[in-house]
Every structure is written in structure tokens, then in C-alpha cells.
Amino acid sequence: MVCINKIRIGIAGYGNLGRGTELAVIQNPDCELTCVFTRRNPSGLKILTENVPVYSLSDASLHIDKADVLILCGGSRRDLPEQGPALAKHFNTVDSFDTHAKIPGYFDAVDEAARTGGKVSIISAGWDPGMFSIMRAYGEAFLPSGKTYTFWGKGVSQGHSDAIRRIEGVLDAKQYTVPVEAAVNAVRSGSDPELSVREKHIRECFVAAKPGADKAAIENDIKTMPDYFAGYDTVVHFISMEELERDHAGIPHGGFVIRSGRTGVDLSSQHISEYSIKLDSNPEFTSSVLVAYARAAYRLSGEGLSGAKTVLDIPPAYLSPKSGGELRKELL
Amino acid sequence: MVCINKIRIGIAGYGNLGRGTELAVIQNPDCELTCVFTRRNPSGLKILTENVPVYSLSDASLHIDKADVLILCGGSRRDLPEQGPALAKHFNTVDSFDTHAKIPGYFDAVDEAARTGGKVSIISAGWDPGMFSIMRAYGEAFLPSGKTYTFWGKGVSQGHSDAIRRIEGVLDAKQYTVPVEAAVNAVRSGSDPELSVREKHIRECFVAAKPGADKAAIENDIKTMPDYFAGYDTVVHFISMEELERDHAGIPHGGFVIRSGRTGVDLSSQHISEYSIKLDSNPEFTSSVLVAYARAAYRLSGEGLSGAKTVLDIPPAYLSPKSGGELRKELL
């Protein structure tokens, strides 16, 4: 008989992603949840798993022996830029930092902290960045003469929904990013089209306005909002708060990465690869990915490595609880 | 200015896969073809690239300084079981050994040889085994509660075509493996069906018979052939040699790996991921994948590693000519 210690997982931040991570840990028998850190009052936080202590995030450095890997479930805008480097000094960490343009800087900050602490930090895991990044890398490597296309949706964009909620007169809102089917089909056909931002995605908004609000003004504010909506074809539907809660409560998402490339004499052979996902719950899938990368962080740390890594640095085998021999026999 | 040596690629075996590899090397500016080994008479072999020496495969050990990585392009049935371990002693190697059931034994044999020689060997690269294996591994890791389905086709199976050609009265033949659309759609819908071998694929055969051959006997021999056709719904079309050459000259292939899984409280959220490929030329795509893994073998060897690896052991970043910083900026 062989006794193997479970990987002790800690969660930092108990929102949608933190709750999803807690559920994902239960699905992985080689992992166990051993602590939760929160910015709220710990005594007021009720979590699902019994007998797991909840600590104040500000006391995290007092509990570095409580987890093998800490999964950072805070937001990319305000939480992770500060928490990532601070916690990487004390814990092996995994996060889903997803502000694409800021990833290089975030990597450097986390890398320095993790090296100082002798820890491993895997940043920007999830699906985009994450699995979609991996598919873009494989696509380029296997078909160097070609083009990569990423489409998102149909799914809820939290950032865009939040942006609508900040408009005067808006009670609540959900924004769906919807890929334009004609564009997707053109890419799938191998015609390698040049596509503008507007040609790839539509933005569809469901808005509950406050009583007496100026709907025309709200619609105009949405459609002209720079960065978020101005470059897109945007559709706005005004619905009641009841309808919003009844029909738009979920957080589904999805998307595809398509690589179209050519090989052979005169590049006469065409090849298309496509990776697609259809998710009922964006945060639950993302947190499930984070737990798999926690397994990888634990192993890399056990091998004596330190510093920041991304999903592109992790061999697929490190995500699996199976041994090399089992993987070769069952999956190869 | 920085000068970087190109990765010197050798090819062992100059059939469809070897020719595809030669073309793939041209598409990768950080690689160059430096030698070809053949079992035929080297002086009689004309290759595409100018000024590249062709040697007899039996003299390979005399030319170990001619290539950083040798790509083994022989067949899995007769060539690789012998050539793989023999060449792994002297060269870093990459191959596409694809007899799934024999991969564990082949791995062990190559591993021992590569360790003895202090070399790195990446075995069973390509698309299945290869990229499909990777997708099965990611699928399981991200959605541990779920099912994985692999479909092949529509595409030409060389092994099945060869089997038909061995039947008495057959002049030439092409066999297509065709996924059953109803089965694929059931999987995509998330209904997690149990599917028998027969329910997943049809085998469609195009056969040119010799003049006067007994077509009914040929059809019966095909449909009842154990291992190859007996468990499947098989369709046989007799056509002329002219039609076969005109309409069935290519070697297209493709397929999909679908993971269907559930997360959340009561596993109430469903997620589907799908990776699909559509290839004009199976050997050209496979050899393009092999060249990307040659880059990884070269790097791992440069880091001082030795022994056999599979695609599951290789981080995606090792396949790319881009630096870690470039990958984080451009692809993550």
C-alpha cells in the first residue's frame, strides 16, 4: 500500500471564482481544501466545506504552513495586481489574471516575488488567457504558415455588464458577446478573411432601467462608450428586472480558437484546427482549470523550482493525477 | 546583433512522411535539413533540397555529428520498433509511432536506449497519438467528472487500405473512416451517450478490382475481415482504376476529441470542449507536428536531459521559436 498526502489547497477570495474553486477541489480526490482567506470579516463568512478555517487575508503570512498551493480568486483589476506578488512570496500560487495587455508586467512582479520566496506561481490560467493561449501556441507551432482567429461567446462579459451598470438610470444589466456566424463560417471554410473587430462580434445588452429613466439616453451612452462598445455593433434590449433575473441569471460563456494553415509544395495543402468550448458557468470552469494547475504548481515546487510560470510552460502531464505510465497506456 | 545556430534536422526514411518533413523544415526558419538517411541505395535517391547529403540508414552511426535531431519517418509496424531504439542511442529523435497498444513497450525500449546515449527522444508525436492525446489529457484534467470521445475522419486509413489491397482480385483500394454524424451530434449535445464501435464510425471502401475478379467474394472478404472491418458497418464501392486515381489520390484526414463534463453544486453545470482538425494531407500535417517537437527535443537536450518523452511531457512553449517574453506578450 502506498500512502500519498493530498495536495492542500487554500483559496484567497471567496466570490464566484472562490466558490467554484471550492466545488472543483471536491471533484479532485488528490486535493483537499485546507483554508480560505477573505477580505471580509472571517467570522461572518459561511463556506460550503465543513471544518475548514477562514482567515483574514491580511493575516495570510501567519498561515503559510496551511496550504501547499493558494488559488487566488480575486479580480484582475483591483485585487491581483497587489495580492499576486504579495502572496507569491509566501505561497505557491495559481491565478487567472486576465488583463491581457498587463500580463508581461504582472508576470515580472510575481516572478520576482516567487523567486524571493522560493515558491512557484502559475499566472493567467483559465480559458482565455489559459487554454485558448495554449491552442494559439500549438496552432502556430504546427502550422507556421497560417492565421489564428479567436472568437468569444456566446457568453456574458462581466466587465461590459459592469460598465453598463455604472450608467445613470440603469438598475441592472447583462451583456452578451456574440460571435458573428458569417465571420466564423468564413474562417472555418479556410478563406483566411481579414476581419475587423466589428465584423467578428456583436454586443447584445439586456438592461433593466430605473423607473422614469431616459432609455434613449441610456442606449446612446452604451453604444458610444469608448473601448467597451464604440467599435462594435451593439444591440440594446430594455427588459424588466423580473425578466433579467428570470432569463439572464447564469454566467455562461464559450468561444473558439481556429488555426488555418498551409503545408506542402506551393503550400497547396490546407489544414484547419479548431478548439471550442461551451460553458454553462464561466467561473466554475475557470476554477476547475485553476485546480488542475494547482496540481502542476505543487509538483514543480516539489522538484525545487521557483518563479512565475504561465500555462505555456506547463507540460500537459503535470495537470493529471495519473502517472506517466498510466497516461501513456490510457491517453496516448 | 545575435547569431543563433539553426537546428540541424536529419530525416530517417524518405516516404510520404519524410517528404512532408522536408517541406515542413523549409517552413521553419530556425531549422535546416542537413541529412537524409534511407534504406534504399542513397545514390539513387533524389530529394527536393539541394546540397543535402543522403546516407545509407545502416551507416547512421557514422554520421552522428550531422544532425541535432533526427526525425524518424519509418512505419510503426516494421520500421520503428527496430529503428527507434537503435537510433535513439546516437541521436536526439522524434517519431510518430502510432500503434497505440504497443506505445508503453516502445517507450521503455526507446527510453533505455536514449538514456544510454545521453539523448532525448520524443515518441508518438503527430495528431493521434499526439495532439489528440494532449486534448484527452487536458479534457480529463479540467473536467474530472465527465467523458471523452474521440472520432476519426472523414479520412483515409492507410492500414485499412493496405488490408484491402492484400485481398485476392484487388488491384488497388482506398478506405475512408467516416464518423457517424448522429453519434457526433449526440456527444456535442451533452447527452453523454454510450457508443459502440459500430455506432461511432462507418468504413467506406473504394475498390478497383482486377478484370474478371469475383466482386461478391471481395466484398465479403472485406466485410468479414477480423479487427479491420468485422465490427463495423462497411460500405464497398467498386470503381475503375481511372476513377480511383482521379477522385481518391489525396490522403486527407481529420477528426475530433470531445470532452463533456460537469461541475458545480449537484454537478448542475455542463461544459463541452471540442478539438477538431480537417487536414488536406495527413502526412504533411503529421510531419509539420514532428518538426515542432524536434525543436522541443533540441531544447531539452540542450538543458542536459536524456531519455524518452511523449507529447504529454512537453510544455507548449518548447514547440515555439518565440521566447517566453514574446509568447506572454503575443499569445497569452
XYZ file of C-alpha atoms in Angstrom:
664
model
C 0.000 0.000 0.000
C 1.176 3.487 -0.826
C 0.000 6.462 1.205
C 0.097 9.772 -0.618
C -0.615 13.081 1.032
C -3.374 15.085 -0.573
C -2.457 18.446 -2.060
C -3.585 21.066 0.457
C -5.387 23.864 -1.385
C -6.077 27.315 0.015
C -8.458 29.839 -1.540
C -7.841 33.604 -1.427
C -11.070 35.463 -2.169
C -14.483 33.876 -1.809
C -16.604 35.265 -4.685
C -17.916 33.350 -7.718
C -14.444 32.059 -8.566
C -13.636 31.123 -4.963
C -16.885 29.191 -4.591
C -16.243 27.471 -7.911
C -12.763 26.505 -6.740
C -14.172 25.034 -3.543
C -16.521 22.842 -5.620
C -13.736 21.893 -8.048
C -11.489 20.736 -5.194
C -14.226 18.276 -4.182
C -14.084 16.756 -7.705
C -10.339 16.067 -7.411
C -9.706 13.272 -4.896
C -5.977 14.027 -4.663
C -6.739 17.562 -3.403
C -8.315 18.911 -0.242
C -9.376 22.387 0.828
C -7.499 23.424 3.964
C -8.074 27.167 4.337
C -9.903 30.167 2.913
C -8.691 33.762 3.098
C -11.118 36.646 2.781
C -11.023 40.429 2.869
C -14.358 40.350 4.674
C -14.814 39.571 8.363
C -13.776 35.881 8.569
C -16.250 35.053 11.312
C -19.099 36.226 9.086
C -18.151 34.061 6.100
C -20.023 30.782 5.721
C -18.367 28.349 3.327
C -19.634 25.042 1.955
C -16.927 22.684 3.229
C -17.121 21.786 6.884
C -14.250 22.239 9.353
C -12.146 24.419 7.072
C -10.806 27.549 8.782
C -11.467 31.012 7.330
C -8.799 33.654 7.946
C -8.443 37.326 7.223
C -6.465 37.880 4.038
C -4.345 40.438 5.861
C -3.124 37.646 8.148
C -2.134 35.329 5.272
C 1.569 35.447 6.116
C 0.758 33.965 9.555
C -0.686 30.832 7.929
C 1.892 29.888 5.304
C 2.010 26.299 6.605
C -1.730 25.777 5.994
C -1.682 25.236 2.210
C 0.609 23.698 -0.391
C -0.901 25.916 -3.071
C -3.011 29.032 -2.753
C -5.519 29.683 -5.532
C -6.012 33.420 -5.947
C -9.652 34.130 -6.762
C -9.626 37.928 -6.650
C -10.318 40.197 -9.610
C -7.709 41.195 -12.174
C -8.482 44.892 -11.996
C -8.055 45.699 -8.350
C -7.135 42.569 -6.362
C -4.475 40.556 -8.187
C -2.009 43.320 -9.128
C -1.424 43.770 -5.390
C -2.283 40.311 -3.971
C -0.414 38.279 -6.613
C 3.116 39.494 -5.842
C 2.382 39.827 -2.085
C 1.150 36.224 -1.721
C 3.701 34.713 -4.143
C 6.388 35.481 -1.563
C 4.808 33.116 0.939
C 2.810 30.529 -1.049
C 2.889 28.565 -4.250
C 0.069 30.300 -6.126
C -2.208 29.902 -9.134
C -4.322 32.730 -10.522
C -6.428 33.706 -13.528
C -5.072 37.229 -14.100
C -6.790 38.136 -17.364
C -5.919 41.709 -18.307
C -4.082 40.600 -21.464
C -2.114 43.808 -22.040
C -0.772 43.805 -18.479
C 0.308 40.156 -18.322
C 4.034 40.790 -19.065
C 4.310 43.320 -16.220
C 2.293 41.158 -13.851
C 4.470 38.152 -14.718
C 7.626 40.081 -13.852
C 6.249 41.293 -10.499
C 5.041 37.821 -9.492
C 8.244 36.201 -10.771
C 10.412 38.401 -8.586
C 8.287 37.741 -5.506
C 8.120 33.976 -6.119
C 11.884 33.711 -6.618
C 12.462 35.691 -3.427
C 10.234 33.307 -1.519
C 11.408 30.143 -3.297
C 7.845 29.484 -4.481
C 6.153 28.607 -7.796
C 3.393 30.838 -9.193
C 1.362 29.932 -12.260
C -0.323 33.077 -13.564
C -3.148 33.682 -16.046
C -4.619 30.160 -16.015
C -8.251 29.646 -17.042
C -9.511 29.619 -20.621
C -8.511 32.985 -22.102
C -5.818 33.592 -21.089
C -5.260 29.896 -20.479
C -6.452 27.063 -22.672
C -7.040 29.456 -25.596
C -3.443 30.708 -25.256
C -2.246 27.107 -25.367
C -4.263 26.463 -28.515
C -2.847 29.603 -30.155
C 0.665 28.320 -29.343
C 0.058 24.802 -30.677
C -1.647 26.237 -33.763
C 1.319 28.459 -34.659
C 3.871 25.745 -33.923
C 2.161 23.065 -36.021
C 1.167 25.321 -38.924
C 3.734 28.141 -39.096
C 2.307 29.429 -42.415
C -1.198 30.364 -41.346
C -3.552 32.580 -39.375
C -5.087 32.276 -35.920
C -8.579 33.512 -35.091
C -10.103 33.771 -31.626
C -13.854 34.235 -31.157
C -15.581 34.654 -27.825
C -19.148 33.799 -26.888
C -21.933 33.471 -26.854
C -21.408 34.467 -23.269
C -21.670 37.017 -20.505
C -18.921 39.616 -20.232
C -18.757 40.704 -16.592
C -16.651 43.772 -17.420
C -19.104 45.024 -20.034
C -22.112 44.271 -17.810
C -20.469 46.262 -15.013
C -19.784 49.150 -17.388
C -23.490 49.343 -18.291
C -24.486 49.232 -14.617
C -22.427 52.359 -13.963
C -24.601 54.393 -16.412
C -27.115 56.752 -14.799
C -30.636 55.334 -14.793
C -29.577 51.677 -15.039
C -30.831 49.326 -12.358
C -29.066 46.173 -13.601
C -27.732 44.750 -16.879
C -26.203 41.740 -18.611
C -24.043 41.988 -21.718
C -23.524 39.043 -24.069
C -20.630 38.860 -26.503
C -21.909 37.048 -29.610
C -19.630 35.830 -32.411
C -20.850 36.768 -35.895
C -21.752 33.478 -37.553
C -20.839 34.592 -41.075
C -17.345 35.510 -39.868
C -16.907 32.169 -38.065
C -18.036 30.258 -41.146
C -15.690 32.223 -43.399
C -12.785 31.292 -41.126
C -13.850 27.645 -40.958
C -14.014 27.490 -44.754
C -10.293 28.270 -44.904
C -10.699 31.528 -46.835
C -8.442 33.316 -44.292
C -10.508 36.531 -44.217
C -9.244 39.816 -42.785
C -11.805 40.634 -40.087
C -12.257 43.913 -38.236
C -13.270 43.937 -34.571
C -16.793 44.930 -35.630
C -17.060 42.050 -38.089
C -16.160 39.395 -35.501
C -18.502 40.068 -32.563
C -21.829 41.676 -31.750
C -22.522 43.062 -28.283
C -26.047 42.311 -27.051
C -27.228 44.095 -23.908
C -30.213 43.356 -21.653
C -30.922 46.372 -19.464
C -33.360 46.959 -16.601
C -33.817 50.732 -16.300
C -34.890 52.618 -13.202
C -38.495 53.885 -13.282
C -38.668 57.112 -15.275
C -35.131 56.786 -16.643
C -34.364 58.189 -20.112
C -33.976 54.988 -22.127
C -32.854 56.724 -25.299
C -30.061 58.402 -23.330
C -29.028 55.067 -21.758
C -28.958 53.367 -25.143
C -26.849 56.189 -26.564
C -24.476 56.105 -23.576
C -23.957 52.365 -24.079
C -23.443 52.458 -27.841
C -20.939 55.310 -27.729
C -18.928 54.116 -24.719
C -15.239 54.143 -25.771
C -13.228 50.874 -25.527
C -16.279 48.887 -24.444
C -18.934 49.388 -27.153
C -17.974 52.178 -29.595
C -16.219 49.902 -32.118
C -18.967 47.269 -32.160
C -22.456 46.680 -33.482
C -24.374 46.875 -30.233
C -27.964 45.819 -29.642
C -29.788 47.073 -26.534
C -32.949 45.423 -25.166
C -34.805 47.050 -22.287
C -36.482 44.431 -20.098
C -37.942 44.342 -16.604
C -35.917 43.462 -13.531
C -38.044 40.299 -13.213
C -37.172 39.230 -16.761
C -33.494 39.967 -16.174
C -33.450 37.820 -13.048
C -35.504 35.035 -14.625
C -33.831 34.744 -18.035
C -30.311 36.046 -17.512
C -29.203 34.733 -14.122
C -26.472 32.392 -15.398
C -22.889 33.153 -16.335
C -22.454 31.047 -19.488
C -19.579 31.609 -21.860
C -17.603 29.969 -24.619
C -15.651 30.587 -27.747
C -13.265 29.095 -30.285
C -9.674 29.309 -31.425
C -9.222 28.439 -35.091
C -5.890 27.955 -36.858
C -5.919 27.861 -40.612
C -2.635 26.974 -42.279
C -0.959 25.501 -45.319
C 1.797 22.982 -45.997
C 3.386 21.138 -48.890
C 4.770 22.004 -52.298
C 3.496 25.502 -53.214
C 1.582 25.404 -49.899
C -1.152 23.529 -51.748
C -2.499 21.564 -48.750
C -4.828 23.320 -46.353
C -5.399 22.369 -42.731
C -7.853 23.739 -40.183
C -7.809 23.083 -36.459
C -10.472 24.361 -34.104
C -10.784 24.287 -30.319
C -14.152 25.290 -28.954
C -15.774 25.405 -25.536
C -19.390 25.824 -24.455
C -19.662 26.541 -20.751
C -22.748 26.681 -18.549
C -20.721 28.507 -15.910
C -17.672 30.559 -16.750
C -16.388 30.833 -13.148
C -16.913 27.129 -12.413
C -14.967 26.023 -15.496
C -12.230 28.574 -14.830
C -11.841 27.410 -11.242
C -11.753 23.795 -12.383
C -8.820 24.720 -14.625
C -7.157 26.531 -11.706
C -7.255 23.398 -9.545
C -5.571 21.370 -12.315
C -2.797 23.978 -12.450
C -2.515 23.885 -8.651
C -1.503 20.242 -9.077
C 1.209 21.356 -11.516
C 2.435 24.115 -9.183
C 2.675 21.606 -6.331
C 4.765 19.230 -8.449
C 7.076 21.915 -9.824
C 7.636 23.212 -6.308
C 8.403 19.664 -5.164
C 11.064 19.488 -7.870
C 12.756 22.534 -6.352
C 11.717 25.080 -8.978
C 10.734 28.645 -8.171
C 9.440 31.699 -10.030
C 6.460 32.599 -12.181
C 5.193 30.301 -14.930
C 2.348 30.516 -17.414
C 0.202 27.746 -18.845
C 2.572 27.649 -21.835
C 5.375 26.493 -19.530
C 3.470 23.525 -18.075
C 3.558 20.043 -19.667
C 0.036 18.575 -20.023
C 1.073 15.573 -17.894
C 1.615 17.822 -14.852
C -2.123 18.602 -14.781
C -3.163 14.982 -14.392
C -3.303 12.909 -11.224
C -2.236 9.927 -13.343
C 1.354 8.684 -13.549
C 3.396 8.856 -16.738
C 2.858 5.136 -17.260
C -0.902 5.437 -16.828
C -1.063 8.385 -19.231
C 0.933 6.532 -21.896
C -1.284 3.475 -21.560
C -4.667 5.206 -21.333
C -4.472 8.528 -23.161
C -1.674 8.477 -25.680
C 23.117 41.507 -33.414
C 22.604 37.985 -32.173
C 23.617 34.973 -34.238
C 21.745 31.788 -33.461
C 22.619 28.445 -34.996
C 19.782 26.790 -36.851
C 18.552 23.458 -35.549
C 20.069 20.808 -37.819
C 17.362 18.297 -38.753
C 18.007 14.842 -40.183
C 15.336 12.640 -41.759
C 15.376 8.842 -41.472
C 13.116 7.308 -44.120
C 12.074 9.189 -47.245
C 8.462 8.157 -47.927
C 5.332 10.336 -47.634
C 6.226 11.365 -44.094
C 9.877 12.017 -44.921
C 8.958 14.204 -47.889
C 6.427 16.054 -45.729
C 9.111 16.625 -43.105
C 11.471 18.037 -45.701
C 8.779 20.541 -46.758
C 7.934 21.364 -43.129
C 11.566 22.157 -42.332
C 11.502 24.805 -45.088
C 8.548 26.472 -43.309
C 10.524 26.814 -40.055
C 13.300 29.408 -40.461
C 15.072 28.314 -37.265
C 15.548 24.791 -38.705
C 17.560 23.423 -41.622
C 17.731 19.996 -43.228
C 21.283 18.636 -43.016
C 20.993 14.936 -43.903
C 18.645 12.194 -45.078
C 19.030 8.504 -44.264
C 17.415 5.875 -46.457
C 17.217 2.089 -46.650
C 17.352 2.375 -50.423
C 20.507 2.973 -52.422
C 21.488 6.548 -51.360
C 22.923 7.434 -54.752
C 19.576 6.669 -56.384
C 17.510 8.884 -54.075
C 16.656 12.329 -55.384
C 15.449 14.737 -52.700
C 13.966 18.207 -53.021
C 16.518 20.237 -51.061
C 19.804 20.930 -52.821
C 23.207 20.099 -51.386
C 21.897 17.867 -48.603
C 23.725 14.537 -48.358
C 21.821 11.244 -48.480
C 23.321 8.347 -46.495
C 22.501 4.713 -46.086
C 20.479 4.142 -42.924
C 22.822 1.303 -41.991
C 25.648 3.852 -41.760
C 23.713 6.210 -39.465
C 26.113 5.719 -36.545
C 28.942 7.088 -38.718
C 27.133 10.414 -39.117
C 26.021 11.278 -35.594
C 27.551 14.765 -35.868
C 25.408 15.648 -38.905
C 22.092 16.392 -37.148
C 20.928 17.877 -33.853
C 17.666 15.956 -34.120
C 16.737 13.008 -36.317
C 13.085 12.752 -37.350
C 12.166 9.093 -37.819
C 9.755 8.770 -40.728
C 9.531 4.977 -40.951
C 6.377 2.942 -40.385
C 5.143 1.852 -36.967
C 4.643 -1.765 -37.945
C 8.026 -2.803 -39.238
C 10.483 0.119 -39.138
C 10.201 1.979 -35.844
C 10.199 -0.948 -33.369
C 13.744 -1.637 -34.523
C 14.952 1.782 -35.738
C 13.606 3.787 -32.776
C 15.750 2.212 -30.047
C 18.750 1.764 -32.403
C 18.834 5.420 -33.459
C 17.949 6.831 -30.017
C 21.367 5.696 -28.804
C 23.120 8.053 -31.207
C 20.705 10.906 -31.969
C 18.051 13.038 -30.356
C 14.974 11.665 -32.123
C 11.321 12.435 -32.786
C 8.891 9.888 -34.211
C 5.195 9.274 -34.800
C 4.964 5.678 -33.539
C 1.216 5.118 -33.643
C 0.433 1.530 -32.649
C -1.486 2.638 -29.545
C -1.413 -0.681 -27.709
C 2.358 -1.007 -28.086
C 3.300 2.523 -27.002
C 4.232 1.604 -23.378
C 6.667 -1.096 -24.537
C 8.082 1.099 -27.285
C 8.543 3.939 -24.783
C 10.533 1.687 -22.459
C 12.800 0.423 -25.253
C 13.495 3.922 -26.590
C 13.912 5.311 -23.074
C 16.641 2.835 -22.224
C 18.493 3.500 -25.475
C 18.224 7.283 -25.149
C 19.453 7.252 -21.547
C 22.375 5.049 -22.555
C 23.318 7.506 -25.273
C 22.538 10.661 -23.263
C 19.963 11.698 -25.870
C 16.331 12.903 -25.852
C 13.657 11.001 -27.816
C 10.102 12.266 -28.212
C 7.911 9.363 -29.308
C 4.400 9.145 -30.745
C 4.091 12.763 -31.871
C 1.624 13.675 -34.615
C -2.122 14.001 -34.178
C -3.306 10.654 -32.790
C -1.268 9.748 -30.874
C -0.146 13.333 -30.446
C -2.374 16.380 -30.354
C -5.456 14.209 -29.715
C -3.666 12.633 -26.729
C -2.922 16.120 -25.406
C -6.565 17.095 -25.770
C -7.674 13.949 -23.930
C -5.278 14.856 -21.099
C -6.422 18.487 -20.836
C -10.059 17.381 -21.056
C -9.755 14.968 -18.133
C -7.721 17.391 -16.040
C -10.096 20.333 -16.468
C -13.329 18.333 -16.186
C -12.618 15.313 -13.973
C -16.308 14.359 -13.851
C -17.005 13.673 -17.495
C -16.486 11.584 -20.590
C -14.046 11.828 -23.508
C -14.969 10.857 -27.067
C -12.567 10.552 -29.991
C -13.860 10.416 -33.563
C -11.668 9.957 -36.637
C -12.337 11.075 -40.185
C -13.535 11.633 -42.659
C -10.175 10.423 -43.871
C -8.046 7.781 -45.461
C -6.810 4.941 -43.269
C -3.577 3.654 -44.815
C -3.666 0.475 -42.748
C -7.188 -0.417 -43.833
C -6.466 0.472 -47.473
C -3.419 -1.816 -47.364
C -5.507 -4.618 -45.871
C -7.959 -4.431 -48.765
C -5.110 -4.416 -51.305
C -3.915 -7.751 -49.922
C -7.235 -9.440 -50.881
C -7.113 -11.625 -53.982
C -8.555 -9.930 -57.054
C -7.985 -6.368 -55.780
C -5.947 -4.039 -57.968
C -5.981 -1.019 -55.683
C -8.186 0.442 -52.941
C -8.784 3.399 -50.632
C -10.612 3.127 -47.323
C -12.227 6.133 -45.639
C -13.105 6.188 -41.972
C -16.277 8.260 -41.610
C -17.659 9.415 -38.255
C -21.398 8.797 -37.828
C -22.977 12.238 -37.720
C -25.813 11.244 -35.387
C -23.269 9.952 -32.867
C -21.176 13.119 -33.090
C -24.250 15.289 -32.602
C -25.404 13.245 -29.613
C -21.993 13.783 -27.991
C -21.985 17.503 -28.807
C -25.428 17.882 -27.239
C -24.009 16.777 -23.896
C -26.203 13.691 -23.591
C -23.097 11.551 -22.823
C -24.230 8.537 -24.876
C -22.692 5.079 -24.583
C -21.489 4.342 -28.102
C -20.312 1.046 -29.514
C -17.503 0.908 -32.053
C -20.087 0.289 -34.786
C -22.149 3.316 -33.768
C -19.221 5.736 -33.972
C -17.688 5.115 -37.413
C -18.575 3.776 -40.842
C -15.890 2.274 -43.090
C -16.284 3.273 -46.728
C -14.165 1.418 -49.303
C -13.414 2.311 -52.922
C -12.053 -0.733 -54.710
C -10.645 -1.259 -58.205
C -10.908 -4.992 -58.976
C -8.790 -6.930 -61.404
C -10.561 -7.876 -64.684
C -12.711 -10.940 -64.097
C -12.329 -10.878 -60.318
C -15.204 -12.146 -58.148
C -16.534 -8.874 -56.731
C -19.015 -10.541 -54.399
C -16.186 -12.568 -52.868
C -14.012 -9.449 -52.482
C -16.861 -7.573 -50.803
C -17.440 -10.480 -48.453
C -13.724 -10.775 -47.655
C -13.601 -7.082 -46.765
C -16.758 -7.009 -44.636
C -15.806 -10.059 -42.597
C -12.123 -9.230 -42.074
C -11.434 -9.518 -38.327
C -10.023 -6.464 -36.446
C -10.232 -4.259 -39.548
C -13.867 -4.396 -40.720
C -15.868 -7.115 -38.934
C -17.140 -4.864 -36.099
C -18.183 -2.016 -38.407
C -20.834 -1.053 -40.893
C -18.787 -1.262 -44.074
C -19.764 0.090 -47.482
C -17.909 -1.177 -50.575
C -17.938 0.679 -53.908
C -16.341 -0.917 -56.944
C -14.910 1.713 -59.278
C -12.438 1.748 -62.147
C -8.722 2.292 -61.667
C -9.098 5.600 -63.523
C -11.774 6.770 -61.093
C -9.679 5.700 -58.128
C -6.679 7.645 -59.363
C -8.741 10.683 -60.331
C -11.027 11.006 -57.304
C -9.113 9.366 -54.459
C -5.477 10.372 -54.922
C -5.211 12.535 -51.793
C -4.539 11.487 -48.221
C -6.948 13.717 -46.300
C -7.861 13.007 -42.701
C -9.283 14.621 -39.614
C -11.278 14.009 -36.504
C -12.356 15.406 -33.137
C -11.798 14.941 -29.438
C -14.790 15.967 -27.362
C -14.847 16.236 -23.566
C -18.205 16.557 -21.898
C -18.151 17.241 -18.174
C -19.992 18.701 -15.236
C -19.170 20.999 -12.326
C -20.865 22.851 -9.502
C -23.386 22.059 -6.791
C -25.085 18.759 -7.744
C -22.943 18.848 -10.917
C -25.631 21.062 -12.419
C -23.378 22.950 -14.849
C -22.432 21.284 -18.101
C -19.368 22.077 -20.192
C -18.296 20.792 -23.587
C -14.902 21.236 -25.186
C -14.084 20.070 -28.680
C -10.864 19.962 -30.635
C -11.203 19.200 -34.327
C -8.882 19.035 -37.311
C -9.569 18.903 -41.042
C -6.436 18.003 -42.991
C -5.856 18.012 -46.740
C -2.772 15.859 -46.211
C -2.350 13.601 -43.218
C 1.406 13.007 -43.715
C 2.165 16.693 -44.298
C 0.372 17.772 -41.119
C 1.940 14.964 -39.111
C 5.420 15.887 -40.309
C 4.766 19.544 -39.516
C 3.977 18.479 -35.944
C 7.154 16.370 -35.867
C 9.315 19.376 -36.749
C 7.777 21.402 -33.890
C 8.642 18.552 -31.500
C 12.170 18.410 -32.952
C 12.561 21.965 -31.664
C 11.475 20.760 -28.206
C 13.853 17.768 -28.307
C 16.717 20.088 -29.230
C 15.970 22.366 -26.291
C 15.519 19.584 -23.762
C 18.799 18.047 -24.908
C 20.469 21.438 -24.541
C 19.238 21.525 -20.950
C 21.076 18.278 -20.290
C 18.059 15.974 -20.162
C 18.014 12.487 -21.600
C 15.520 9.657 -22.069
C 12.184 9.146 -23.832
C 9.374 11.706 -23.611
C 5.889 11.873 -25.047
C 3.927 14.905 -26.173
C 2.323 14.951 -22.720
C 5.723 15.731 -21.184
C 6.443 18.753 -23.374
C 5.378 22.298 -22.380
C 3.636 24.098 -25.274
C 6.267 26.878 -25.137
C 9.007 24.424 -26.147
C 7.347 23.969 -29.553
C 7.553 27.636 -30.452
C 10.517 29.540 -31.877
C 9.352 32.527 -29.807
C 10.874 33.460 -26.453
C 8.914 33.279 -23.205
C 8.549 37.062 -23.231
C 7.242 37.083 -26.801
C 4.769 34.297 -26.037
C 3.448 36.113 -22.961
C 3.034 39.343 -24.918
C 1.589 37.896 -28.138
C -0.255 34.668 -27.346
C -1.263 34.609 -23.694
